[in-house]
XYZ file of N, CA and C in Angstrom:
576
model
N -10.425 0.174 -20.461
C -10.776 1.173 -19.478
C -10.963 0.486 -18.129
N -10.454 1.085 -17.062
C -10.546 0.507 -15.726
C -11.965 0.624 -15.203
N -12.354 -0.372 -14.451
C -13.680 -0.409 -13.843
C -13.763 0.609 -12.720
N -14.863 1.322 -12.643
C -15.111 2.247 -11.550
C -16.078 1.565 -10.601
N -15.735 1.581 -9.295
C -16.602 0.943 -8.320
C -17.827 1.818 -8.123
N -18.994 1.229 -8.280
C -20.238 1.958 -8.063
C -21.048 1.259 -6.992
N -21.854 2.031 -6.324
C -22.727 1.460 -5.307
C -23.790 0.626 -6.005
N -24.065 -0.566 -5.482
C -25.098 -1.388 -6.096
C -26.466 -0.744 -5.893
N -27.438 -1.146 -6.703
C -28.786 -0.596 -6.572
C -29.305 -0.785 -5.151
N -28.982 -1.925 -4.560
C -29.358 -2.199 -3.169
C -28.072 -2.404 -2.381
N -27.560 -1.334 -1.735
C -26.294 -1.455 -1.010
C -26.336 -2.559 0.037
N -25.175 -3.165 0.267
C -25.070 -4.216 1.275
C -25.543 -3.685 2.623
N -26.290 -4.491 3.320
C -26.850 -4.065 4.598
C -25.940 -4.394 5.777
N -24.997 -5.280 5.559
C -24.135 -5.713 6.657
C -22.668 -5.646 6.240
N -21.804 -5.415 7.219
C -20.372 -5.508 6.912
C -20.016 -6.923 6.445
N -18.999 -7.011 5.635
C -18.512 -8.305 5.153
C -16.992 -8.232 5.157
N -16.352 -9.272 5.605
C -14.884 -9.347 5.655
C -14.293 -8.252 6.539
N -15.057 -7.778 7.515
C -14.590 -6.696 8.371
C -14.698 -5.321 7.728
N -15.286 -5.248 6.538
C -15.473 -3.987 5.815
C -16.910 -3.530 6.042
N -17.077 -2.302 6.507
C -18.410 -1.743 6.683
C -18.898 -1.310 5.303
N -19.527 -2.236 4.589
C -19.909 -1.968 3.200
C -20.905 -0.817 3.048
N -21.875 -0.629 3.947
C -22.726 0.564 3.786
C -21.909 1.862 3.839
N -20.918 1.938 4.720
C -20.072 3.135 4.798
C -19.186 3.230 3.555
N -18.679 2.096 3.065
C -17.870 2.098 1.842
C -18.652 2.715 0.688
N -19.879 2.255 0.466
C -20.671 2.781 -0.646
C -21.121 4.216 -0.396
N -21.391 4.578 0.846
C -21.730 5.973 1.163
C -20.539 6.878 0.856
N -19.331 6.393 1.156
C -18.119 7.168 0.864
C -17.940 7.331 -0.639
N -18.107 6.260 -1.386
C -17.990 6.324 -2.850
C -18.976 7.350 -3.396
N -20.222 7.296 -2.925
C -21.242 8.227 -3.421
C -20.941 9.664 -3.004
N -20.476 9.870 -1.775
C -20.160 11.223 -1.301
C -19.029 11.830 -2.124
N -17.993 11.048 -2.417
C -16.868 11.551 -3.213
C -17.310 11.797 -4.653
N -18.158 10.932 -5.180
C -18.670 11.140 -6.542
C -19.456 12.456 -6.607
N -20.261 12.719 -5.572
C -21.096 13.928 -5.556
C -20.303 15.196 -5.230
N -19.231 15.054 -4.442
C -18.410 16.202 -4.030
C -16.943 15.833 -4.229
N -16.428 15.960 -5.445
C -15.060 15.530 -5.747
C -13.978 16.149 -4.868
N -14.198 17.331 -4.309
C -13.175 17.947 -3.456
C -12.888 17.093 -2.216
N -13.816 16.236 -1.818
C -13.590 15.349 -0.669
C -12.504 14.308 -0.945
N -12.196 14.093 -2.213
C -11.230 13.058 -2.598
C -9.777 13.467 -2.411
N -9.520 14.749 -2.225
C -8.140 15.236 -2.126
C -7.585 15.004 -0.721
N -6.522 14.208 -0.626
C -5.884 13.887 0.645
C -4.402 14.243 0.583
N -3.830 14.627 1.703
C -2.392 14.809 1.844
C -1.957 14.028 3.074
N -1.078 13.055 2.868
C -0.545 12.256 3.970
C 0.840 12.769 4.319
N 1.257 12.577 5.579
C 2.540 13.109 6.039
C 3.296 12.095 6.893
N 4.592 12.198 6.812
C 5.484 11.456 7.707
C 6.706 12.338 7.939
N 7.346 12.149 9.051
C 8.595 12.857 9.317
C 9.625 11.819 9.746
N 10.881 12.137 9.542
C 11.946 11.198 9.896
C 13.138 11.964 10.441
N 13.911 11.284 11.282
C 15.155 11.890 11.753
C 16.232 10.818 11.839
N 17.421 11.221 11.480
C 18.593 10.352 11.530
C 19.013 10.197 12.985
N 19.386 8.983 13.368
C 19.884 8.718 14.726
C 21.406 8.565 14.676
N 21.869 7.558 13.932
C 23.303 7.319 13.768
C 23.509 6.294 12.651
N 24.625 6.369 11.973
C 24.928 5.395 10.920
C 23.816 5.327 9.889
N 23.283 4.132 9.668
C 22.161 3.960 8.737
C 20.832 3.865 9.483
N 20.863 4.162 10.768
C 19.687 4.050 11.638
C 18.920 5.362 11.699
N 17.616 5.320 11.471
C 16.757 6.493 11.573
C 15.390 6.066 12.098
N 14.577 7.059 12.412
C 13.237 6.789 12.921
C 12.263 7.733 12.243
N 11.101 7.228 11.888
C 10.081 8.074 11.268
C 8.764 7.931 12.012
N 7.919 8.923 11.829
C 6.592 8.919 12.431
C 5.570 9.276 11.368
N 4.404 8.635 11.474
C 3.273 8.990 10.634
C 2.544 10.111 11.359
N 2.180 11.152 10.624
C 1.583 12.328 11.239
C 0.128 12.491 10.818
N -0.458 13.617 11.163
C -1.835 13.910 10.784
C -1.935 13.968 9.260
N -3.146 13.862 8.760
C -3.351 13.954 7.322
C -4.600 14.783 7.043
N -4.622 15.385 5.862
C -5.770 16.176 5.429
C -6.581 15.347 4.449
N -7.883 15.474 4.523
C -8.744 14.807 3.563
C -10.195 14.884 3.972
N -11.079 14.652 3.017
C -12.523 14.672 3.270
C -12.934 15.973 3.949
N -12.256 17.070 3.581
C -12.622 18.377 4.085
C -12.108 18.723 5.464
N -11.166 17.945 6.009
C -10.660 18.261 7.340
C -9.287 17.686 7.603
N -8.781 17.959 8.822
C -7.506 17.417 9.280
C -7.826 16.248 10.204
N -7.119 15.146 10.026
C -7.383 13.931 10.804
C -6.100 13.447 11.475
N -6.253 12.826 12.623
C -5.121 12.198 13.296
C -5.434 10.717 13.475
N -4.403 9.920 13.556
C -4.583 8.491 13.807
C -4.923 8.282 15.282
N -5.547 7.164 15.590
C -5.929 6.867 16.975
C -4.723 6.688 17.885
N -3.615 6.301 17.297
C -2.387 6.123 18.058
C -1.229 6.661 17.226
N -0.110 6.931 17.877
C 1.069 7.421 17.155
C 1.829 6.221 16.603
N 2.234 6.314 15.351
C 2.986 5.248 14.698
C 4.412 5.713 14.469
N 5.366 4.977 15.032
C 6.790 5.264 14.832
C 7.452 4.021 14.261
N 8.384 4.234 13.361
C 9.067 3.127 12.706
C 10.565 3.383 12.697
N 11.322 2.339 12.922
C 12.767 2.456 12.813
C 13.208 1.883 11.471
N 14.300 2.417 10.963
C 14.875 1.964 9.697
C 16.366 1.764 9.923
N 16.890 0.710 9.385
C 18.324 0.465 9.479
C 18.700 -0.471 8.341
N 19.957 -0.697 8.208
C 20.458 -1.705 7.270
C 20.989 -2.859 8.101
N 20.995 -4.070 7.546
C 21.582 -5.198 8.276
C 23.103 -5.047 8.310
N 23.768 -5.762 9.207
C 25.233 -5.665 9.291
C 25.943 -5.900 7.956
N 25.431 -6.794 7.125
C 26.076 -7.062 5.834
C 26.020 -5.838 4.916
N 25.131 -4.876 5.249
C 25.023 -3.638 4.468
C 25.389 -2.420 5.326
N 26.339 -2.594 6.238
C 26.955 -1.539 7.027
C 26.044 -0.955 8.115
N 24.972 -1.645 8.460
C 24.098 -1.185 9.538
C 24.221 -2.102 10.739
N 23.281 -1.968 11.647
C 23.266 -2.830 12.834
C 21.985 -3.636 12.947
N 21.144 -3.603 11.914
C 19.953 -4.440 11.883
C 18.900 -4.069 12.916
N 18.779 -2.797 13.276
C 17.823 -2.385 14.308
C 16.426 -2.127 13.751
N 16.240 -2.335 12.476
C 14.940 -2.151 11.838
C 15.009 -2.591 10.395
N 13.852 -2.726 9.757
C 13.844 -3.077 8.343
C 14.496 -1.965 7.520
N 14.958 -2.319 6.338
C 15.484 -1.309 5.423
C 14.303 -0.570 4.783
N 14.511 0.660 4.329
C 13.420 1.372 3.657
C 12.841 0.616 2.457
N 13.673 -0.099 1.709
C 13.133 -0.840 0.567
C 12.270 -2.013 1.013
N 12.505 -2.533 2.220
C 11.616 -3.570 2.755
C 10.266 -2.974 3.148
N 10.268 -1.743 3.664
C 8.995 -1.068 3.948
C 8.181 -0.886 2.672
N 8.854 -0.644 1.564
C 8.162 -0.497 0.290
C 7.400 -1.778 -0.057
N 8.034 -2.932 0.129
C 7.361 -4.216 -0.121
C 6.180 -4.393 0.825
N 6.382 -4.025 2.073
C 5.337 -4.093 3.099
C 4.138 -3.235 2.674
N 4.396 -2.016 2.206
C 3.328 -1.120 1.769
C 2.581 -1.658 0.565
N 3.299 -2.245 -0.378
C 2.664 -2.813 -1.568
C 1.715 -3.937 -1.180
N 2.184 -4.864 -0.365
C 1.341 -5.989 0.050
C 0.115 -5.498 0.822
N 0.332 -4.578 1.750
C -0.778 -4.084 2.563
C -1.820 -3.349 1.748
N -1.394 -2.569 0.780
C -2.329 -1.804 -0.047
C -3.188 -2.735 -0.905
N -2.565 -3.706 -1.539
C -3.329 -4.615 -2.403
C -4.255 -5.496 -1.572
N -3.794 -5.972 -0.412
C -4.656 -6.801 0.431
C -5.857 -6.003 0.941
N -5.657 -4.740 1.316
C -6.785 -3.902 1.747
C -7.808 -3.780 0.626
N -7.311 -3.573 -0.581
C -8.215 -3.486 -1.732
C -8.966 -4.772 -1.969
N -8.293 -5.907 -1.824
C -8.957 -7.200 -1.998
C -10.114 -7.325 -1.005
N -9.870 -6.942 0.251
C -10.929 -7.013 1.266
C -12.108 -6.129 0.915
N -11.842 -4.888 0.505
C -12.918 -3.963 0.142
C -13.690 -4.426 -1.087
N -12.978 -4.808 -2.119
C -13.635 -5.199 -3.368
C -14.432 -6.489 -3.176
N -13.883 -7.433 -2.428
C -14.631 -8.669 -2.147
C -15.920 -8.336 -1.412
N -15.839 -7.473 -0.403
C -17.038 -7.094 0.357
C -18.060 -6.431 -0.563
N -17.593 -5.535 -1.428
C -18.497 -4.835 -2.343
C -19.175 -5.794 -3.311
N -18.481 -6.848 -3.666
C -19.037 -7.827 -4.614
C -19.767 -8.977 -3.923
N -19.864 -8.914 -2.599
C -20.589 -9.958 -1.872
C -19.818 -11.253 -1.724
N -18.503 -11.197 -1.816
C -17.657 -12.390 -1.664
C -17.132 -12.427 -0.234
N -17.328 -13.550 0.434
C -16.805 -13.726 1.779
C -15.415 -14.345 1.689
N -14.453 -13.695 2.318
C -13.079 -14.198 2.347
C -12.846 -14.983 3.633
N -12.136 -16.082 3.518
C -11.725 -16.840 4.704
C -10.276 -16.540 5.056
N -9.446 -16.307 4.027
C -8.049 -15.941 4.275
C -7.450 -15.312 3.021
N -6.515 -14.392 3.259
C -5.739 -13.772 2.184
C -4.330 -13.603 2.722
N -3.348 -14.115 2.000
C -1.960 -13.904 2.391
C -1.147 -13.621 1.137
N 0.006 -13.022 1.352
C 0.859 -12.702 0.209
C 2.314 -12.940 0.557
N 3.094 -13.100 -0.460
C 4.550 -13.215 -0.364
C 5.102 -12.231 -1.381
N 5.958 -11.302 -0.918
C 6.508 -10.273 -1.795
C 8.026 -10.371 -1.767
N 8.628 -10.333 -2.944
C 10.082 -10.349 -3.064
C 10.509 -9.278 -4.057
N 11.625 -8.630 -3.766
C 12.165 -7.629 -4.667
C 13.638 -7.888 -4.921
N 14.045 -7.796 -6.173
C 15.437 -8.010 -6.559
C 16.120 -6.665 -6.735
N 17.239 -6.476 -6.047
C 17.973 -5.216 -6.073
C 19.454 -5.511 -6.273
N 20.096 -4.757 -7.150
C 21.523 -4.899 -7.432
C 22.239 -3.722 -6.767
N 23.068 -3.992 -5.758
C 23.729 -2.945 -4.985
C 24.710 -2.088 -5.772
N 25.111 -2.536 -6.953
C 26.103 -1.763 -7.709
C 25.596 -0.355 -8.039
N 24.273 -0.192 -8.185
C 23.725 1.139 -8.436
C 23.820 2.012 -7.200
N 23.335 1.519 -6.064
C 23.345 2.277 -4.811
C 24.775 2.625 -4.394
N 25.700 1.710 -4.586
C 27.087 1.923 -4.167
C 27.894 2.764 -5.166
N 27.284 3.156 -6.270
C 27.976 4.002 -7.243
C 29.000 3.263 -8.077
N 28.904 1.946 -8.113
C 29.860 1.139 -8.880
C 29.511 1.147 -10.366
N 28.206 1.229 -10.674
C 27.778 1.197 -12.069
C 26.627 2.169 -12.290
N 26.762 3.005 -13.318
C 25.671 3.887 -13.708
C 24.657 3.169 -14.593
N 24.964 1.936 -14.960
C 24.058 1.161 -15.809
C 23.106 0.300 -14.994
N 23.264 0.320 -13.677
C 22.386 -0.454 -12.792
C 21.534 0.543 -12.017
N 20.237 0.345 -12.015
C 19.362 1.276 -11.299
C 19.535 1.120 -9.793
N 19.196 2.151 -9.041
C 19.327 2.124 -7.585
C 18.219 1.315 -6.929
N 17.061 1.284 -7.545
C 15.903 0.624 -6.940
C 15.740 -0.806 -7.397
N 14.597 -1.356 -7.015
C 14.291 -2.737 -7.401
C 14.281 -2.895 -8.914
N 14.878 -3.994 -9.373
C 14.829 -4.344 -10.789
C 13.529 -5.066 -11.108
N 13.023 -5.798 -10.142
C 11.790 -6.574 -10.324
C 11.211 -6.862 -8.940
N 9.889 -6.815 -8.860
C 9.169 -7.193 -7.641
C 8.180 -8.278 -8.022
N 8.116 -9.317 -7.208
C 7.171 -10.411 -7.412
C 6.253 -10.488 -6.192
N 4.963 -10.630 -6.440
C 4.018 -10.789 -5.348
C 3.066 -11.933 -5.698
N 2.897 -12.835 -4.749
C 2.021 -13.988 -4.920
C 0.960 -13.945 -3.829
N -0.287 -14.181 -4.207
C -1.389 -14.185 -3.257
C -1.951 -15.582 -3.106
N -2.363 -15.894 -1.900
C -3.082 -17.129 -1.601
C -4.405 -16.678 -0.993
N -5.507 -16.920 -1.724
C -6.819 -16.433 -1.296
C -7.788 -17.594 -1.179
N -8.514 -17.617 -0.070
C -9.577 -18.597 0.136
C -10.862 -17.822 0.390
N -11.862 -18.053 -0.438
C -13.135 -17.372 -0.277
C -14.249 -18.180 -0.913
N -15.470 -17.670 -0.786
C -16.630 -18.418 -1.270
C -16.974 -18.097 -2.727
N -15.954 -17.894 -3.539
C -16.151 -17.615 -4.964
C -15.208 -18.511 -5.767
N -15.529 -18.740 -7.034
C -14.631 -19.543 -7.879
C -13.262 -18.871 -8.010
N -12.264 -19.674 -8.335
C -10.882 -19.193 -8.458
C -10.789 -18.005 -9.408
N -11.527 -18.026 -10.507
C -11.495 -16.922 -11.470
C -11.943 -15.610 -10.828
N -12.977 -15.658 -10.006
C -13.472 -14.453 -9.319
C -12.462 -13.956 -8.296
N -11.767 -14.880 -7.634
C -10.749 -14.485 -6.658
C -9.564 -13.828 -7.366
N -9.195 -14.347 -8.541
C -8.125 -13.716 -9.339
C -8.558 -12.313 -9.785
N -9.842 -12.143 -10.118
C -10.355 -10.829 -10.505
C -10.242 -9.824 -9.357
N -10.404 -10.301 -8.112
C -10.252 -9.410 -6.959
C -8.847 -8.815 -6.923
N -7.848 -9.656 -7.177
C -6.463 -9.184 -7.174
C -6.242 -8.182 -8.306
N -6.739 -8.506 -9.492
C -6.569 -7.601 -10.642
C -7.231 -6.249 -10.365
N -8.435 -6.248 -9.819
C -9.144 -4.988 -9.518
C -8.413 -4.223 -8.433
N -7.907 -4.924 -7.431
C -7.195 -4.257 -6.350
C -5.906 -3.626 -6.866
N -5.180 -4.327 -7.722
C -3.969 -3.754 -8.316
C -4.319 -2.512 -9.135
N -5.428 -2.559 -9.855
C -5.837 -1.430 -10.687
C -6.197 -0.208 -9.841
N -6.565 -0.401 -8.583
C -6.976 0.685 -7.695
C -5.961 0.996 -6.596
N -4.870 0.256 -6.525
C -3.886 0.410 -5.450
C -3.015 1.650 -5.655
N -3.000 2.536 -4.654
C -2.147 3.726 -4.721
C -0.672 3.343 -4.739
N -0.278 2.372 -3.938
C 1.136 1.976 -3.878
C 1.555 1.312 -5.189
N 0.730 0.433 -5.726
C 1.034 -0.195 -7.008
C 1.179 0.880 -8.085
N 0.298 1.884 -8.069
C 0.362 2.968 -9.039
C 1.677 3.743 -8.927
N 2.065 4.090 -7.710
C 3.316 4.832 -7.518
C 4.498 4.022 -8.047
N 4.509 2.733 -7.779
C 5.623 1.888 -8.211
C 5.648 1.661 -9.717
N 4.501 1.578 -10.345
C 4.472 1.267 -11.775
C 4.414 2.494 -12.670
N 3.947 3.635 -12.141
C 3.838 4.856 -12.945
C 4.749 5.979 -12.495
N 5.366 5.826 -11.333
C 6.237 6.869 -10.822
C 5.442 8.052 -10.298
N 6.080 8.864 -9.506
C 5.463 10.047 -8.914
C 6.505 11.154 -8.863
N 6.100 12.363 -9.217
C 6.992 13.512 -9.138
C 7.298 13.769 -7.661
N 8.556 13.966 -7.331
C 8.965 14.244 -5.958
C 9.666 15.590 -5.929
N 9.136 16.504 -5.126
C 9.753 17.818 -4.940
C 10.597 17.759 -3.671
N 11.849 18.208 -3.753
C 12.763 18.159 -2.613
C 13.219 19.574 -2.282
N 13.205 19.891 -0.986
C 13.714 21.181 -0.509
C 14.717 20.899 0.590
N 15.789 21.672 0.636
C 16.801 21.534 1.679
C 16.952 22.873 2.360
């Protein structure tokens, strides 16, 4: 059974690792007491420009009983490199997927370390994904379109033994939304 993060008997009085731990535990308790606060809907929109080049924006999101906007507008370009019939004007969408995986797990490591009273000095990751183009190009129905395997390696320096630092990664993976989507799949509804 997966561990559920609970507020300690004496919540942390100070932020740690840039995480406002009193707010983290207050949020955990508020969601536990009012489960409807946990329901969030995130949004993005995208438009094709030309060839394999497109642009997307992150939009407002619903959650915690209201509609929220980001402090700034986030726009991202997507393209394929010339070797894949694009012009290299942005990362490929599958590269964004790796970016999202690393960012989600690292955020969790920071939060969980703060909750456990572990001070981090540095956290970095290296993510690689293996993809066989024969699926995407329609050459083989026996090759999947997506990544066949993803590897992620973390380098963590903190004031805890190596075993505790490895536990941070395991707990973060167990709580990561992106890791969950990649390992368990998600139903996608499409309308045209």
